[in-house]
XYZ file of N, CA and C in Angstrom:
432
model
N -4.527 -14.004 7.034
C -5.217 -13.552 5.841
C -4.476 -12.351 5.281
N -4.112 -12.400 4.051
C -3.454 -11.290 3.389
C -4.449 -10.683 2.418
N -4.079 -9.670 1.696
C -5.003 -8.991 0.800
C -5.012 -9.687 -0.549
N -6.016 -10.518 -0.754
C -6.111 -11.341 -1.943
C -7.515 -11.242 -2.512
N -7.635 -11.443 -3.797
C -8.927 -11.531 -4.449
C -9.051 -12.940 -4.985
N -10.032 -13.660 -4.496
C -10.249 -15.043 -4.907
C -8.967 -15.862 -4.819
N -8.205 -15.672 -3.731
C -7.015 -16.471 -3.496
C -5.788 -16.036 -4.271
N -5.892 -14.979 -5.068
C -4.759 -14.490 -5.849
C -4.275 -13.185 -5.235
N -2.967 -13.057 -4.938
C -2.499 -11.806 -4.346
C -2.662 -10.656 -5.321
N -3.035 -9.483 -4.795
C -3.114 -8.307 -5.645
C -1.722 -8.033 -6.159
N -1.635 -7.694 -7.432
C -0.320 -7.474 -8.032
C 0.439 -6.394 -7.279
N -0.221 -5.338 -6.944
C 0.423 -4.236 -6.257
C -0.562 -3.618 -5.295
N -0.094 -3.242 -4.130
C -0.917 -2.617 -3.107
C -0.017 -1.672 -2.350
N -0.558 -0.699 -1.709
C 0.232 0.140 -0.832
C -0.286 -0.084 0.561
N 0.595 -0.440 1.468
C 0.165 -0.484 2.853
C 1.213 0.177 3.704
N 0.766 0.768 4.792
C 1.685 1.506 5.645
C 1.605 1.000 7.067
N 2.720 1.069 7.743
C 2.795 0.839 9.179
C 3.568 2.029 9.714
N 3.588 2.245 11.022
C 4.298 3.428 11.520
C 5.762 3.509 11.086
N 6.428 2.380 10.877
C 7.851 2.410 10.551
C 8.167 2.031 9.113
N 7.214 1.463 8.384
C 7.532 1.026 7.025
C 6.403 1.366 6.075
N 6.759 1.539 4.839
C 5.770 1.642 3.766
C 6.217 0.661 2.709
N 5.346 -0.227 2.308
C 5.715 -1.215 1.311
C 4.759 -1.100 0.136
N 5.294 -1.325 -1.044
C 4.471 -1.212 -2.240
C 3.773 -2.512 -2.527
N 2.693 -2.392 -3.071
C 1.985 -3.577 -3.537
C 0.815 -3.141 -4.428
N -0.803 -2.222 -5.686
C -2.139 -2.383 -6.259
C -2.189 -2.153 -7.739
N -2.782 -1.524 -8.505
C -3.032 -1.755 -9.920
C -2.457 -0.660 -10.806
N -1.904 -1.035 -11.961
C -1.408 -0.046 -12.906
C -2.159 -0.209 -14.209
N -3.087 0.688 -14.457
C -3.944 0.566 -15.626
C -3.977 1.849 -16.445
N -3.446 2.929 -15.950
C -3.583 4.205 -16.632
C -2.225 4.742 -17.052
N -2.183 5.557 -18.078
C -0.927 6.176 -18.487
C -0.857 7.623 -18.024
N -1.918 8.114 -17.400
C -1.934 9.481 -16.891
C -1.232 9.488 -15.543
N -0.196 10.319 -15.371
C 0.506 10.337 -14.086
C -0.446 10.612 -12.929
N -0.234 9.907 -11.854
C -1.059 10.065 -10.664
C -0.421 11.096 -9.743
N -1.155 12.155 -9.374
C -0.598 13.144 -8.451
C -0.136 12.510 -7.139
N -0.816 11.460 -6.699
C -0.444 10.804 -5.446
C 0.956 10.216 -5.514
N 1.390 9.852 -6.709
C 2.702 9.232 -6.855
C 3.704 10.164 -7.537
N 3.468 11.475 -7.433
C 4.362 12.438 -8.076
C 5.762 12.416 -7.469
N 5.891 11.872 -6.278
C 7.185 11.822 -5.614
C 8.148 10.809 -6.243
N 7.658 9.908 -7.084
C 8.521 8.830 -7.569
C 9.706 9.327 -8.386
N 9.597 10.513 -8.990
C 10.741 11.013 -9.758
C 11.920 11.338 -8.855
N 11.688 11.452 -7.543
C 12.760 11.750 -6.596
C 13.340 10.494 -5.950
N 12.835 9.323 -6.312
C 13.237 8.104 -5.616
C 14.735 7.847 -5.708
N 15.326 8.033 -6.879
C 16.760 7.791 -7.012
C 17.546 8.696 -6.071
N 17.131 9.965 -5.966
C 17.801 10.902 -5.081
C 17.648 10.457 -3.625
N 16.469 9.999 -3.266
C 16.226 9.546 -1.895
C 17.095 8.333 -1.590
N 17.186 7.395 -2.514
C 17.970 6.179 -2.299
C 19.445 6.500 -2.057
N 19.955 7.548 -2.679
C 21.361 7.925 -2.490
C 21.584 8.661 -1.181
N 20.526 9.060 -0.512
C 20.662 9.885 0.685
C 20.250 9.146 1.954
N 20.328 7.830 1.945
C 19.971 7.068 3.142
C 20.857 7.527 4.294
N 20.253 7.723 5.443
C 20.909 8.207 6.666
C 21.408 9.644 6.532
N 20.887 10.389 5.565
C 21.220 11.797 5.400
C 19.921 12.574 5.271
N 19.984 13.862 5.558
C 18.797 14.703 5.437
C 18.473 14.956 3.970
N 17.195 15.101 3.703
C 16.744 15.411 2.349
C 15.483 16.256 2.460
N 15.486 17.393 1.788
C 14.316 18.256 1.763
C 13.643 18.073 0.414
N 12.348 17.797 0.440
C 11.600 17.594 -0.796
C 10.664 18.765 -1.025
N 10.543 19.163 -2.279
C 9.579 20.198 -2.637
C 8.200 19.609 -2.880
N 8.078 18.290 -2.773
C 6.817 17.591 -2.992
C 6.401 16.844 -1.731
N 5.942 17.569 -0.709
C 5.531 16.855 0.504
C 4.367 15.915 0.197
N 4.356 14.772 0.853
C 3.281 13.801 0.644
C 2.638 13.473 1.984
N 1.371 13.162 1.916
C 0.638 12.735 3.102
C -0.075 11.433 2.768
N -0.476 10.720 3.777
C -1.208 9.481 3.567
C -2.475 9.739 2.758
N -3.116 10.882 2.975
C -4.350 11.212 2.254
C -4.137 11.243 0.740
N -2.916 11.513 0.293
C -2.622 11.530 -1.145
C -2.852 10.174 -1.794
N -2.780 9.099 -1.014
C -2.885 7.746 -1.549
C -4.274 7.137 -1.383
N -5.164 7.855 -0.740
C -6.486 7.308 -0.452
C -7.499 7.719 -1.510
N -8.516 6.885 -1.729
C -9.569 7.261 -2.679
C -10.401 8.404 -2.113
N -11.123 9.087 -2.994
C -11.985 10.174 -2.528
C -13.072 9.657 -1.607
N -13.659 8.525 -1.952
C -14.714 7.944 -1.127
C -14.075 7.003 -0.113
N -14.036 7.442 1.121
C -13.428 6.640 2.183
C -14.430 5.716 2.858
N -15.650 5.663 2.343
C -16.711 4.902 3.005
C -16.982 3.539 2.381
N -16.294 3.167 1.320
C -16.484 1.860 0.681
C -15.239 1.010 0.901
N -15.312 0.112 1.872
C -14.132 -0.677 2.213
C -14.518 -1.982 2.893
N -13.535 -2.848 3.005
C -13.618 -4.060 3.816
C -12.638 -3.864 4.964
N -12.900 -4.506 6.099
C -12.009 -4.358 7.248
C -11.956 -5.662 8.019
N -10.784 -5.975 8.510
C -10.625 -7.152 9.363
C -9.409 -6.975 10.264
N -9.417 -7.678 11.386
C -8.272 -7.709 12.285
C -7.348 -8.816 11.815
N -6.094 -8.489 11.616
C -5.149 -9.472 11.107
C -3.783 -9.304 11.727
N -2.762 -9.532 10.916
C -1.391 -9.477 11.406
C -0.507 -8.792 10.369
N 0.683 -8.427 10.807
C 1.667 -7.884 9.882
C 2.026 -8.937 8.846
N 2.446 -8.506 7.684
C 2.832 -9.456 6.640
C 4.337 -9.685 6.622
N 5.038 -9.048 7.531
C 6.483 -9.218 7.627
C 6.813 -9.880 8.958
N 7.922 -10.623 9.020
C 8.262 -11.322 10.271
C 8.328 -10.338 11.424
N 7.817 -10.688 12.452
C 7.292 -11.865 13.093
C 5.799 -12.057 12.872
N 5.220 -11.331 11.945
C 3.798 -11.450 11.590
C 2.897 -11.273 12.810
N 3.224 -10.289 13.634
C 2.478 -10.046 14.869
C 1.025 -9.700 14.596
N 0.149 -10.196 15.467
C -1.276 -9.880 15.407
C -1.485 -8.443 15.890
N -2.692 -7.948 15.717
C -3.031 -6.635 16.240
C -3.085 -5.549 15.185
N -3.209 -5.919 13.924
C -3.306 -4.950 12.838
C -4.740 -4.937 12.335
N -5.332 -3.767 12.229
C -6.650 -3.656 11.616
C -6.433 -3.254 10.164
N -6.756 -4.163 9.249
C -6.583 -3.925 7.825
C -7.839 -3.287 7.250
N -7.663 -2.265 6.436
C -8.751 -1.625 5.704
C -8.414 -1.719 4.224
N -9.289 -2.340 3.466
C -9.085 -2.541 2.039
C -10.167 -1.751 1.307
N -9.783 -0.710 0.599
C -10.762 0.085 -0.130
C -11.245 -0.674 -1.357
N -12.547 -0.569 -1.614
C -13.145 -1.298 -2.735
C -12.649 -0.780 -4.080
N -12.383 0.513 -4.166
C -11.916 1.083 -5.433
C -10.415 1.335 -5.326
N -9.627 0.607 -6.113
C -8.174 0.804 -6.031
C -7.751 2.131 -6.637
N -6.636 2.647 -6.157
C -6.027 3.824 -6.746
C -5.102 3.336 -7.860
N -5.224 3.895 -9.025
C -4.384 3.490 -10.149
C -3.060 4.234 -10.142
N -2.057 3.584 -10.684
C -0.740 4.191 -10.835
C -0.237 3.842 -12.234
N 0.270 4.820 -12.974
C 0.775 4.531 -14.316
C 1.996 3.610 -14.258
N 2.190 2.845 -15.303
C 3.297 1.888 -15.361
C 4.646 2.573 -15.152
N 4.830 3.782 -15.690
C 6.122 4.471 -15.552
C 6.432 4.780 -14.091
N 5.418 5.202 -13.335
C 5.626 5.482 -11.920
C 5.770 4.180 -11.132
N 5.006 3.171 -11.493
C 5.088 1.871 -10.823
C 6.483 1.273 -10.977
N 7.051 1.367 -12.178
C 8.374 0.793 -12.421
C 9.407 1.403 -11.491
N 9.331 2.706 -11.270
C 10.276 3.339 -10.352
C 10.104 2.795 -8.938
N 8.871 2.532 -8.539
C 8.641 1.993 -7.193
C 9.212 0.591 -7.043
N 8.995 -0.272 -8.031
C 9.460 -1.656 -7.889
C 10.961 -1.783 -8.110
N 11.601 -0.745 -8.605
C 13.049 -0.784 -8.747
C 13.769 -0.331 -7.482
N 13.025 0.076 -6.462
C 13.631 0.438 -5.184
C 14.234 -0.821 -4.572
N 15.410 -0.674 -3.994
C 16.066 -1.799 -3.341
C 15.877 -1.707 -1.832
N 15.689 -2.862 -1.202
C 15.591 -2.880 0.252
C 16.993 -2.890 0.856
N 17.064 -3.012 2.177
C 18.354 -2.957 2.864
C 19.288 -4.106 2.480
N 18.749 -5.177 1.906
C 19.573 -6.312 1.465
C 19.973 -6.189 -0.004
N 19.493 -5.145 -0.673
C 19.790 -4.975 -2.086
C 18.812 -5.686 -3.008
N 17.718 -6.210 -2.445
C 16.694 -6.890 -3.241
C 15.607 -5.898 -3.633
N 15.030 -6.114 -4.811
C 13.917 -5.266 -5.243
C 12.675 -5.577 -4.417
N 11.814 -4.582 -4.275
C 10.574 -4.738 -3.512
C 9.507 -5.379 -4.383
N 9.727 -6.595 -4.791
C 8.770 -7.323 -5.621
C 8.324 -8.562 -4.875
N 7.084 -8.924 -5.079
C 6.519 -10.122 -4.454
C 6.772 -10.128 -2.956
N 6.617 -8.962 -2.339
C 6.841 -8.901 -0.902
C 5.525 -9.096 -0.155
N 4.891 -10.200 -0.470
C 3.689 -10.604 0.230
C 3.911 -12.020 0.704
N 3.113 -12.442 1.648
C 3.229 -13.835 2.069
C 2.055 -14.608 1.506
N 2.148 -15.914 1.564
C 1.094 -16.770 1.032
C -0.221 -16.521 1.763
N -1.353 -16.845 1.124
C -2.648 -16.683 1.793
C -2.656 -17.419 3.128
N -3.254 -16.778 4.098
C -3.338 -17.341 5.438
C -4.770 -17.780 5.715
N -4.903 -18.712 6.624
C -6.237 -19.156 7.027
C -6.978 -17.992 7.682
N -8.275 -17.953 7.494
C -9.085 -16.887 8.088
C -9.044 -16.976 9.612
N -8.907 -18.182 10.142
C -8.810 -18.377 11.593
C -9.951 -17.714 12.352
N -11.146 -17.909 11.851
C -12.367 -17.411 12.497
C -12.420 -15.890 12.604
N -11.655 -15.207 11.780
C -11.731 -13.747 11.758
C -13.013 -13.325 11.051
N -13.522 -12.199 11.446
C -14.681 -11.611 10.784
C -14.187 -10.552 9.809
N -14.700 -10.582 8.586
C -14.397 -9.541 7.602
C -15.651 -8.692 7.475
N -15.521 -7.398 7.774
C -16.652 -6.487 7.702
C -16.643 -5.754 6.371
N -17.833 -5.501 5.843
C -17.985 -4.699 4.635
C -18.718 -3.429 5.023
N -18.191 -2.289 4.613
C -18.842 -1.023 4.938
C -20.163 -0.921 4.195
N -21.026 -0.069 4.717
C -22.322 0.127 4.072
C -22.247 1.208 3.000
N -21.107 1.902 2.897
C -20.948 2.924 1.871
C -21.698 4.201 2.162
N -22.119 4.395 3.393
C -22.883 5.570 3.782
C -21.957 6.774 3.907
N -22.277 7.852 3.208
C -21.469 9.064 3.297
C -21.660 9.798 4.615
N -22.661 9.433 5.381
C -22.950 10.111 6.640
C -22.557 9.234 7.823
N -21.289 8.932 7.919
C -20.800 8.124 9.031
C -20.339 9.066 10.136
N -20.781 8.794 11.348
C -20.408 9.613 12.500
C -19.575 8.779 13.445
N -18.535 9.381 13.997
C -17.640 8.665 14.901
C -17.824 9.153 16.310
């Protein structure tokens, strides 16, 4: 199961793993998103592969998350890249973070190690395979 709405892959989404970050969710606004303020440095980063680079714009995972972390869907699934190993807990927030088209364009123009753009880097919908998809209750008072 990949992140799809009614069988259609989300145009763009951001998902992270310990070793990779891949782009993928929605561009509807023209107001620059502070979470994606780093995109103006992408060309510089691409030229510095295997070299040190100090950024004046540190980013954290929290920069990409919605303010309300309590409205989400969750399921146990697999990686979307080969070997598609099981053991990934996917969390899909109900409210997407928007990114302006200008910032999105810089992200999709990034080239991977083969020189291909990071576009359509999703796999086809997968069978649910008896997985359970949980929906959060949206309670702001969640205790762990």
